[in-house]
Short mmCIF file of C-alpha atoms in Angstrom, two decimals:
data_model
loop_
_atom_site.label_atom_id
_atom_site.label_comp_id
_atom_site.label_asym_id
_atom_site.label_seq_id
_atom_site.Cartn_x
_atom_site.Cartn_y
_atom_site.Cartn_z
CA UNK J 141 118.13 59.87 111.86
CA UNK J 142 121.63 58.08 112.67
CA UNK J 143 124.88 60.03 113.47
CA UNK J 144 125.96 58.88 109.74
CA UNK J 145 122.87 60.07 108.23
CA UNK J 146 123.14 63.83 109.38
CA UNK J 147 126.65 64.09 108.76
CA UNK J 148 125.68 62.86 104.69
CA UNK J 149 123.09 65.57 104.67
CA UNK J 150 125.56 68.33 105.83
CA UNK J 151 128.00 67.29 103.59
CA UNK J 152 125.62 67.48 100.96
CA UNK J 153 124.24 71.08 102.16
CA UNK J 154 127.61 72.37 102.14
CA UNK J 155 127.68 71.55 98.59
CA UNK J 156 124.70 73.64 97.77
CA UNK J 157 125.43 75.94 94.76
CA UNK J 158 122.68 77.41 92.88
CA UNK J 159 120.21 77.67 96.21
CA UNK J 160 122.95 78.60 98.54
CA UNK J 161 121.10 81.47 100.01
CA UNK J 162 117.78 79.48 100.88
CA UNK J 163 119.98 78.89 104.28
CA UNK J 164 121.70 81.79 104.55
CA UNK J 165 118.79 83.05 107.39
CA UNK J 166 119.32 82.91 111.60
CA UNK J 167 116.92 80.36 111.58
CA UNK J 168 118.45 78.04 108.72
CA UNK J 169 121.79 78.33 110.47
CA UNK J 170 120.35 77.85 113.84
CA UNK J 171 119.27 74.23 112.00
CA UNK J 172 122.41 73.11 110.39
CA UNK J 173 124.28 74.00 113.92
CA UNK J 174 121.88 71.58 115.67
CA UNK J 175 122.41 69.36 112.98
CA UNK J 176 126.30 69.66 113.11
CA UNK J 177 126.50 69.02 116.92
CA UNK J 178 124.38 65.96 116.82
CA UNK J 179 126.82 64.60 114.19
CA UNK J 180 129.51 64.41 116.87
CA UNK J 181 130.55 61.20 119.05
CA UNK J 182 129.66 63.05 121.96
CA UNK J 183 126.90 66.30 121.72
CA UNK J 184 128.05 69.04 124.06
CA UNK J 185 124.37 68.97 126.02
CA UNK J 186 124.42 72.89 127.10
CA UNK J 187 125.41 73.90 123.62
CA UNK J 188 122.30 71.66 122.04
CA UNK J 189 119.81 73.26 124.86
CA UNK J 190 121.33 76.85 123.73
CA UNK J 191 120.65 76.26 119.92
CA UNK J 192 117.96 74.17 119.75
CA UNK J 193 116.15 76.82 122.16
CA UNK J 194 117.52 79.62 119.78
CA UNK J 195 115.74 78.12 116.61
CA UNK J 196 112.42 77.57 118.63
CA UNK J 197 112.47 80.90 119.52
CA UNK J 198 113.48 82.28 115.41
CA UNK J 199 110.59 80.15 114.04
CA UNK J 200 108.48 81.12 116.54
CA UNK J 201 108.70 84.76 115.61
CA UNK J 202 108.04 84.00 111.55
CA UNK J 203 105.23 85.14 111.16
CA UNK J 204 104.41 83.70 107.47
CA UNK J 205 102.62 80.32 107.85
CA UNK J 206 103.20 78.21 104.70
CA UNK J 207 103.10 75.11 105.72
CA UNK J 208 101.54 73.47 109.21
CA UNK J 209 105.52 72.50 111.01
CA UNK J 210 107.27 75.37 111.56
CA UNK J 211 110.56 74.61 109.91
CA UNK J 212 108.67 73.34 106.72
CA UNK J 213 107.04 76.43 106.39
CA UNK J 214 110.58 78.50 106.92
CA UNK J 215 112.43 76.44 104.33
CA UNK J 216 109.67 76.99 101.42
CA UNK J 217 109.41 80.46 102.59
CA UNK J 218 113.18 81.31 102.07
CA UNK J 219 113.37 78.94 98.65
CA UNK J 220 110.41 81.31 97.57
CA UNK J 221 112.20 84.53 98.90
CA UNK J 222 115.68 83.80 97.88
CA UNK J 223 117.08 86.41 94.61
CA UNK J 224 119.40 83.74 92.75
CA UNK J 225 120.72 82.70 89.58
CA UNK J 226 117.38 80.41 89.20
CA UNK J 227 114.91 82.74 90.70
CA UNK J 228 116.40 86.08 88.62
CA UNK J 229 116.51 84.08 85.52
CA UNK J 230 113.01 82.52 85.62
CA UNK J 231 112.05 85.94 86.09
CA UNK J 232 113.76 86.94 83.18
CA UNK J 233 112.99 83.52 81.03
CA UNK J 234 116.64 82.98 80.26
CA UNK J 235 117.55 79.40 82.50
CA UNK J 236 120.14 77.90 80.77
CA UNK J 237 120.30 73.90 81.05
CA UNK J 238 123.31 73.55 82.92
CA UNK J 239 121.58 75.75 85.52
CA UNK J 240 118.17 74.19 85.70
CA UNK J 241 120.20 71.15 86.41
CA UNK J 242 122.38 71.84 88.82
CA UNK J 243 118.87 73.64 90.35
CA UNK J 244 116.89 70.44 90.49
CA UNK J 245 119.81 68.72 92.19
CA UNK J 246 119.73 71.34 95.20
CA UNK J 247 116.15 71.38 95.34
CA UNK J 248 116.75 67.45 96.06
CA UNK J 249 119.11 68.28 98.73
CA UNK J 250 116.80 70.74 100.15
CA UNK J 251 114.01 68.48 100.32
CA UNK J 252 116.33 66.12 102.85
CA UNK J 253 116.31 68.77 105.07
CA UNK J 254 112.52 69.53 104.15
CA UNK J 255 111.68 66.23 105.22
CA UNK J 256 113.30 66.56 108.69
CA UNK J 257 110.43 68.36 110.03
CA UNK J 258 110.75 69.76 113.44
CA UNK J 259 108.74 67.07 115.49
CA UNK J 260 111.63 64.23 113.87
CA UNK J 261 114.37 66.63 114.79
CA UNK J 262 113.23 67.09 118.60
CA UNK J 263 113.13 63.52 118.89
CA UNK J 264 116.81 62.85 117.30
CA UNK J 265 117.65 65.87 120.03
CA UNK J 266 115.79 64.42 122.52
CA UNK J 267 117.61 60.42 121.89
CA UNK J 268 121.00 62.18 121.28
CA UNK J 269 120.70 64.27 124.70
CA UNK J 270 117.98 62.39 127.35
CA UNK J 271 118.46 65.24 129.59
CA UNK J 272 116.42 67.00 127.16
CA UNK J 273 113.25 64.92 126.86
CA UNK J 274 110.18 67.22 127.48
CA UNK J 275 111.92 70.46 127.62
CA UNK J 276 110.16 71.59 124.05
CA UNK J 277 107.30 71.28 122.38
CA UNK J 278 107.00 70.42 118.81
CA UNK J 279 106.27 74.23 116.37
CA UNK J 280 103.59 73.79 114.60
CA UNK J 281 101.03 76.17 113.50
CA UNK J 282 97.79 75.05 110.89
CA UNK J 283 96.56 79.12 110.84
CA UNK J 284 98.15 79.33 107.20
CA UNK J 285 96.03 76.76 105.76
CA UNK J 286 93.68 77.55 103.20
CA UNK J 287 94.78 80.36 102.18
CA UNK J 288 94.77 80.82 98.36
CA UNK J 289 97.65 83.21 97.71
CA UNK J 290 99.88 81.99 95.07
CA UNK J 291 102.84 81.12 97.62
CA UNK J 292 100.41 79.10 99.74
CA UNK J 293 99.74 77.13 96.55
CA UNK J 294 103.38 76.43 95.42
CA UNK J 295 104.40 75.34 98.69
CA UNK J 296 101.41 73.01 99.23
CA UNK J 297 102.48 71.46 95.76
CA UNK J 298 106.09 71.38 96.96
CA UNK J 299 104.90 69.71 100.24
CA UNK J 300 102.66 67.03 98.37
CA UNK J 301 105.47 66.53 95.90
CA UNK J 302 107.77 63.01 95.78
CA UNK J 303 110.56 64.25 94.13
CA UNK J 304 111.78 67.89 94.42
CA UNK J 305 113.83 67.70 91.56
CA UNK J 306 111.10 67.48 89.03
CA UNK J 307 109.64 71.04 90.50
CA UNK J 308 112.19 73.18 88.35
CA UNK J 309 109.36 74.11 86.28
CA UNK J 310 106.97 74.80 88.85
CA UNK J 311 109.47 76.80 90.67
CA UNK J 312 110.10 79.06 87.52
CA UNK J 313 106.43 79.16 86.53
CA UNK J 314 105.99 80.97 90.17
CA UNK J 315 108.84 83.38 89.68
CA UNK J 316 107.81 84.37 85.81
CA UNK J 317 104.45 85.48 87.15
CA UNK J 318 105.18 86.60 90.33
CA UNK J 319 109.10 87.76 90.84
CA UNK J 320 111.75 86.47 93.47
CA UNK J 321 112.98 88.09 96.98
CA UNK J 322 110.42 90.86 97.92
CA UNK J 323 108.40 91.33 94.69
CA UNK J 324 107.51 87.56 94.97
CA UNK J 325 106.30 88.17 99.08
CA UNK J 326 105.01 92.08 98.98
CA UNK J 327 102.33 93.84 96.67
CA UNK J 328 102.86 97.20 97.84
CA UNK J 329 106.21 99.22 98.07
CA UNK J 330 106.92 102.96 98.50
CA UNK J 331 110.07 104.82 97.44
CA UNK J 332 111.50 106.64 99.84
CA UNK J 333 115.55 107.36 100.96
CA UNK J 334 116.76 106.11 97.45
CA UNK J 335 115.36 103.21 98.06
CA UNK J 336 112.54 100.61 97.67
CA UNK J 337 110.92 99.64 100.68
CA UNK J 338 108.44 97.29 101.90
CA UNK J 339 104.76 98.35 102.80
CA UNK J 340 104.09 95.93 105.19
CA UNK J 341 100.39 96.66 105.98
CA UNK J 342 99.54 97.97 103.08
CA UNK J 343 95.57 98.91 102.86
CA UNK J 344 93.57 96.46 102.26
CA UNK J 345 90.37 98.14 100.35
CA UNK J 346 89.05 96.23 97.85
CA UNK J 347 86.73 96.47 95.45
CA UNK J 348 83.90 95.32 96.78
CA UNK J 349 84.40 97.80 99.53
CA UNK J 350 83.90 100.86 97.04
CA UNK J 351 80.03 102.54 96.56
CA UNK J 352 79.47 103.81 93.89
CA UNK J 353 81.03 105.38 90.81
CA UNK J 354 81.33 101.82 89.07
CA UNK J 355 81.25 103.63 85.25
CA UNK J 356 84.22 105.80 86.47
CA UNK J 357 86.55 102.78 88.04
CA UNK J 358 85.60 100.60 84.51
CA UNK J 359 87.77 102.30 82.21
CA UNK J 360 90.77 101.55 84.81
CA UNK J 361 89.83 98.10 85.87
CA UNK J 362 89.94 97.34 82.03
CA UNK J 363 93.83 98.80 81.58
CA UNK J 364 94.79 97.40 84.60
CA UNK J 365 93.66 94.26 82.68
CA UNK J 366 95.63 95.02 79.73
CA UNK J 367 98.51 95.53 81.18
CA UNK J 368 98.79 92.39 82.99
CA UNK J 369 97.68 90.45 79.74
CA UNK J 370 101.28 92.11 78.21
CA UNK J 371 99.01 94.13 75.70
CA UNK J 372 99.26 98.17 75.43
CA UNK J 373 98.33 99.47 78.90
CA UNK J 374 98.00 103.47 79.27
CA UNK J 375 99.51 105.66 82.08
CA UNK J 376 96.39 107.01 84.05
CA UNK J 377 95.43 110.09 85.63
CA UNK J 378 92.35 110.01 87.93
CA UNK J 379 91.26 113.59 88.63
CA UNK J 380 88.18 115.21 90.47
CA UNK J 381 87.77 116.71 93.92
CA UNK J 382 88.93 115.33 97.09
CA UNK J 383 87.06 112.77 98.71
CA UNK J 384 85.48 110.87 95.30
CA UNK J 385 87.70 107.77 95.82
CA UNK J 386 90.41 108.29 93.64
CA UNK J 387 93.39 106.96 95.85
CA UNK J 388 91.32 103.97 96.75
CA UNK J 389 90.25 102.68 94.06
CA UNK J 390 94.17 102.80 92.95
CA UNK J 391 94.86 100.86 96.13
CA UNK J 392 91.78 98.60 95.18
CA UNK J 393 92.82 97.52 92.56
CA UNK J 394 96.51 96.90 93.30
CA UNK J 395 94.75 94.21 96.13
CA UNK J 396 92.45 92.90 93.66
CA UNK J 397 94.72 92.05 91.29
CA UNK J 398 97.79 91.54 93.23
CA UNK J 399 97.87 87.32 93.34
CA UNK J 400 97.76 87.96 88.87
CA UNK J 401 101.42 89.43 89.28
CA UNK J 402 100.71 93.39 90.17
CA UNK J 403 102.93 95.36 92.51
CA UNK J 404 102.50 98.96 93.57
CA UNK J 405 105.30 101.55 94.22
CA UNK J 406 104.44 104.82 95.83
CA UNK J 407 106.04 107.79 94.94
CA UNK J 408 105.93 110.84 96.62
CA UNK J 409 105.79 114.35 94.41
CA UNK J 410 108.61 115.40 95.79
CA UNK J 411 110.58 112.58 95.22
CA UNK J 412 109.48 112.60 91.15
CA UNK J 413 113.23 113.48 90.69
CA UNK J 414 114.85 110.11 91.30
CA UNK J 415 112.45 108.44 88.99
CA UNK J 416 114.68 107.35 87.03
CA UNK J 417 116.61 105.06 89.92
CA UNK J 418 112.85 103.62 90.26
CA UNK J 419 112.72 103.15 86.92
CA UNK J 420 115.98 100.89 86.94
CA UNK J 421 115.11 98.97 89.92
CA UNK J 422 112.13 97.64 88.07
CA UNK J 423 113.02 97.08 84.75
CA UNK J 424 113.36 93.30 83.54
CA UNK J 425 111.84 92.25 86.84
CA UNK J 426 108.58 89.50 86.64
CA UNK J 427 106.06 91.26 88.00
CA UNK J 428 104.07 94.37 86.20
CA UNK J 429 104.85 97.30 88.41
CA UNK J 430 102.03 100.53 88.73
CA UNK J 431 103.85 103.85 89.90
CA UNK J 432 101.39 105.00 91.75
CA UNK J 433 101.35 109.13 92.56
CA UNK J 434 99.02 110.68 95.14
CA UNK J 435 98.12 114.28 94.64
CA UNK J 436 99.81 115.13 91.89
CA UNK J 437 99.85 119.09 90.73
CA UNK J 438 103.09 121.67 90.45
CA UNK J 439 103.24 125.00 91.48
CA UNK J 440 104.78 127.16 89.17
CA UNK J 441 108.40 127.06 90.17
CA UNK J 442 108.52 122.96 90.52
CA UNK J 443 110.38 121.29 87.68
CA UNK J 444 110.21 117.46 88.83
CA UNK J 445 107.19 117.37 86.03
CA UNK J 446 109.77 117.05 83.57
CA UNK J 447 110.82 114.13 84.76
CA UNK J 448 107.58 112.64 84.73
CA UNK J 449 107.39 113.72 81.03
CA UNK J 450 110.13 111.96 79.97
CA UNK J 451 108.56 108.56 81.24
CA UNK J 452 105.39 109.28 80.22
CA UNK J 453 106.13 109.95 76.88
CA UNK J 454 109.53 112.10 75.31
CA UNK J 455 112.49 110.24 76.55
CA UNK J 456 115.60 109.00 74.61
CA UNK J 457 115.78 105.54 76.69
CA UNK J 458 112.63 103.10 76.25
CA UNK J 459 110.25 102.92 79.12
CA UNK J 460 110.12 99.54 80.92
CA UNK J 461 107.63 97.11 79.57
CA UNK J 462 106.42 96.06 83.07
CA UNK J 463 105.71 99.65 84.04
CA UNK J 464 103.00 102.21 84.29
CA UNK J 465 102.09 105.34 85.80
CA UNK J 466 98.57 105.99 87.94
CA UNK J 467 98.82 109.43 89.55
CA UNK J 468 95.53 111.18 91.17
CA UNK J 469 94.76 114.76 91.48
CA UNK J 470 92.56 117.25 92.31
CA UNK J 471 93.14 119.37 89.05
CA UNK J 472 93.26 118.51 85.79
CA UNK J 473 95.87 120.70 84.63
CA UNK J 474 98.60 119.59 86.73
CA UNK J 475 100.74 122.86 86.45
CA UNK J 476 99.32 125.40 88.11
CA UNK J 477 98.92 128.56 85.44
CA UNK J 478 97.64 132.30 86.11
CA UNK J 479 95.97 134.90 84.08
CA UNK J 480 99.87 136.16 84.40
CA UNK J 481 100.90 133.70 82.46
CA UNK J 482 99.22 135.05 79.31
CA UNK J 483 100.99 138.17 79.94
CA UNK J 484 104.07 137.14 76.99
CA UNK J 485 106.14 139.68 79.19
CA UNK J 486 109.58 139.78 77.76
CA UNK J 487 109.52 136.00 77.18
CA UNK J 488 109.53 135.65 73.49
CA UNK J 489 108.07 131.85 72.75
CA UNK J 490 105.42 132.56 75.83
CA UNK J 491 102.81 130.98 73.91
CA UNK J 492 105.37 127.99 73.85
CA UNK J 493 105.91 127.81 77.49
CA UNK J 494 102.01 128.02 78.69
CA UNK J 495 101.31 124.55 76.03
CA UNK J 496 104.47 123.08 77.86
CA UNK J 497 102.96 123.36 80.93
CA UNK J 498 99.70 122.03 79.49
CA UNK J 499 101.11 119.30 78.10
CA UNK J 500 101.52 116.97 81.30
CA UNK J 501 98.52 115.68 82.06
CA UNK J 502 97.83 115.41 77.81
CA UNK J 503 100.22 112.53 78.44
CA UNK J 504 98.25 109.78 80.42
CA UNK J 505 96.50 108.10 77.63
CA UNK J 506 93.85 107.29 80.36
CA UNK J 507 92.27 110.04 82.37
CA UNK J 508 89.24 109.22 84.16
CA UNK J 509 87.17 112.02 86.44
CA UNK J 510 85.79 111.78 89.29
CA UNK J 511 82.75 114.04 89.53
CA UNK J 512 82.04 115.47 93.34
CA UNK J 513 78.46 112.65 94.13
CA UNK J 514 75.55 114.87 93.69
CA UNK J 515 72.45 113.94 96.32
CA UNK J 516 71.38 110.71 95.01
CA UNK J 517 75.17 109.35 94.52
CA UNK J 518 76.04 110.58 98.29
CA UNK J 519 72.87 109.06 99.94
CA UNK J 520 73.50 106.07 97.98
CA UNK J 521 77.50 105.82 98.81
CA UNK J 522 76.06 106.09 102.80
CA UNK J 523 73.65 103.53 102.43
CA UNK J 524 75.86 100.82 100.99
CA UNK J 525 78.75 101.60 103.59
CA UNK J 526 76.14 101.24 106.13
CA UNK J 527 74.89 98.21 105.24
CA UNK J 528 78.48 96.90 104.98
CA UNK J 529 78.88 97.33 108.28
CA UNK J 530 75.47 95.74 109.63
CA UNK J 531 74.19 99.37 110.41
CA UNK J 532 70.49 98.79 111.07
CA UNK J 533 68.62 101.88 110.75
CA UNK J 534 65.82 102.96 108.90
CA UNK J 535 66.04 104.27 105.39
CA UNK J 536 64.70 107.89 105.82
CA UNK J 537 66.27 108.33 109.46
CA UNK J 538 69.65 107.51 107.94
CA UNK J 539 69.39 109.61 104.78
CA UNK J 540 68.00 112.54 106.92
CA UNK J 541 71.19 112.38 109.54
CA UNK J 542 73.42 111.97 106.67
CA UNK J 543 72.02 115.13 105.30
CA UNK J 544 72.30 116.96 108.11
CA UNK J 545 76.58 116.03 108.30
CA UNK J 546 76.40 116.84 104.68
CA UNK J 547 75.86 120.47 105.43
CA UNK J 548 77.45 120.56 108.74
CA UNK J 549 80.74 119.18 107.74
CA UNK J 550 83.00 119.54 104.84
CA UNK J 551 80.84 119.18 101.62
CA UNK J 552 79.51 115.81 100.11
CA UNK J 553 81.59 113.70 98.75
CA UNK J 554 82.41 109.58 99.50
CA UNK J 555 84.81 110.47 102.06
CA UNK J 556 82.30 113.03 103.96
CA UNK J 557 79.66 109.84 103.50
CA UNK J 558 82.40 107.60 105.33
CA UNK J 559 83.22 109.66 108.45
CA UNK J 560 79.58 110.12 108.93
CA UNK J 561 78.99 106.09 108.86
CA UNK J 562 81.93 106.21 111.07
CA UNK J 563 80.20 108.23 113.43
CA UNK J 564 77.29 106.70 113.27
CA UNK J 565 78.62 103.23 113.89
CA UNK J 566 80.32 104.34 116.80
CA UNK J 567 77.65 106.17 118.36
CA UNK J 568 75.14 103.02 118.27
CA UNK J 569 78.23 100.66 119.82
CA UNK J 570 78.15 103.16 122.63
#
């Protein structure tokens, strides 16, 4: 590209409107800077080295892989990330024409600088400073391809694409379904300092990982379903001892469903009381959002459940849409009550107060148990974890050691059968 040429582009990329933030990142400004000093009579050589060498280094360290080049992959990623007037309305379906316009016109000044990919611009560094020549090696990385996620798909689309302009709609397709800025990149979030932040490893248990109790996970699998269809979902409550696989099959299917649109937010118990600042974060927002709540049960003297009541059901202000409620616990009356209780004392409505208490966990319209895995269910949950991990043992040798944990260790359930394939794997390795 010519002195003439770059100093077009820039003027055009300073006239960026809608998109504006797509280059507001180190690495996008790193770009432009090499950009602006090559448009000069004269490069300063040191300050090319020093910037160039800079953005080598920032796209080094992305760690998303889009795209094979480097910068490619970066741009897409940011136009995917980026919370704008487009992105936010898509989400919302309310682009007005003026906007979709003026969209489509920065998307074709974007693609300009798409289309510069970082081999072309080390060799107009490279012409513009000889001193240079060999110093760098083109960035590129093919370990993101073939992956199916749905950003992987849009950007191989935008990548094969003539005319950038024309991918308004597939843009706002992508951020209808799946949301802009971290809801569009992230499937699992947890609240926690008033905030919403990102769960950047979140686990990744799937289905297919889970033995066992297939009837019990149905009924959930089914409103999860539901709910990202935009027909009546239920809140859910998945109760039964510790250890039956209640948290993970919560977590399962967040990752199973997670490329249809489904985020997770963890809340914490204790942090029930600022639901309503969750609440407001997600409402209007593209993708359908499950509260998830680990543990849940009250003592006596805990008053966060009423907050939960009011989302659940009760409330003057309408639930969001895009939001529902899976909580697990070990008791299915999430208030703890005692024979005291009963005693009306010299509270006159006591009757009143023990069915308010009660009433909780009679608002999930889904509860599902989770029985503790008699015999047949444990030795079963073993075997199919130990086949899963290429555990070669015979049958009645592996049922009779798995026994044997059974009663030496904390009572059967899938989590005791687990730790004792754990075990067991590890002790063969050795």
């Amino acid at each position: 590209m010519e002195r003439e040429g770059i100093s077009r582009l820039l003027l055009r990329v300073n006239g960026l409107a809608v998109l504006r933030g797509v280059l507001a990142s180190s690495v996008a400004r790193d770009f432009l800077e090499v950009l602006d000093l090559l448009a000069t009579e004269e490069p300063d050589p040191a300050a090319v080295a020093g910037t160039f060498g800079r953005l080598w280094e920032g796209l080094a360290l992305d760690q998303e892989r889009l795209l094979p080049d480097s910068w490619r992959s970066h741009l897409v990623g940011r136009l995917l990330d980026c919370e704008n007037a487009f992105s936010l309305g898509a989400e919302r379906g309310e682009l007005s024409p003026p906007l979709a316009e003026q969209t489509s016109r920065d998307l074709r000044t974007l693609q300009w600088l798409f289309d510069l990919e970082t081999g072309s611009l080390l060799r107009v560094v490279e012409d513009a400073v000889p001193g240079l020549k060999g110093v760098w090696v083109p960035w590129s990385d093919p370990g993101g391809q073939g992956l199916a996620s749905p950003r992987h798909a849009v950007a191989g689309k935008l990548a094969a694409a003539e005319d950038w302009g024309g991918c308004v709609g597939l843009l706002a397709e992508h951020f209808a379904r799946h949301g802009a800025g971290p809801f569009g990149r992230h499937r699992a979030f947890r609240w926690t300092e008033n905030r919403l932040q990102v769960v950047s490893d979140p686990d990744p248990v799937r289905l297919a990982d889970l033995v066992a109790y297939e009837r019990e996970r149905e009924p959930l699998i089914r409103n999860t379903e539901h709910f990202l269809a935009g027909l009546p979902a239920h809140h859910t409550l998945l109760y039964g001892q510790p250890g039956t696989g209640k948290s993970s099959t919560v977590k399962a299917v967040m990752n199973e469903y997670a490329d249809g649109g489904l985020r997770l937010v963890e809340v914490a118990k204790e942090d029930l009381g600022s639901l309503p600042r969750v609440l407001e974060a997600l409402r209007g927002r593209a993708p359908r959002f499950v509260i998830y709540v680990d543990d849940l049960s009250f003592e006596e003297h805990e008053v966060e459940y009423k907050v939960l009541k009011a989302l659940l059901e009760g409330s003057v202000e309408e639930p969001p849409e895009n939001v529902r409620v899976y909580a697990t616990s070990n008791r299915r009356n999430l208030i703890r009550e005692r024979f005291s209780d009963r005693d009306e004392g010299d509270d006159v409505h006591a009757r009143d107060t023990m069915q308010e208490k009660l009433s909780l966990s009679a608002r999930f319209g889904l509860r599902v148990t989770f029985p503790t895995p008699d015999q047949r269910r444990y030795l079963e949950i073993v075997s199919g974890l130990a086949r899963g991990r290429g555990i070669e043992m015979s049958e009645e040798e592996l049922e009779e050691r798995a026994i044997l944990w059974d009663r030496w260790h904390a009572g059967r359930s899938g989590r005791t059968a687990r730790q004792f394939v754990d075990e067991l794997e590890a002790e063969l390795a050795d």
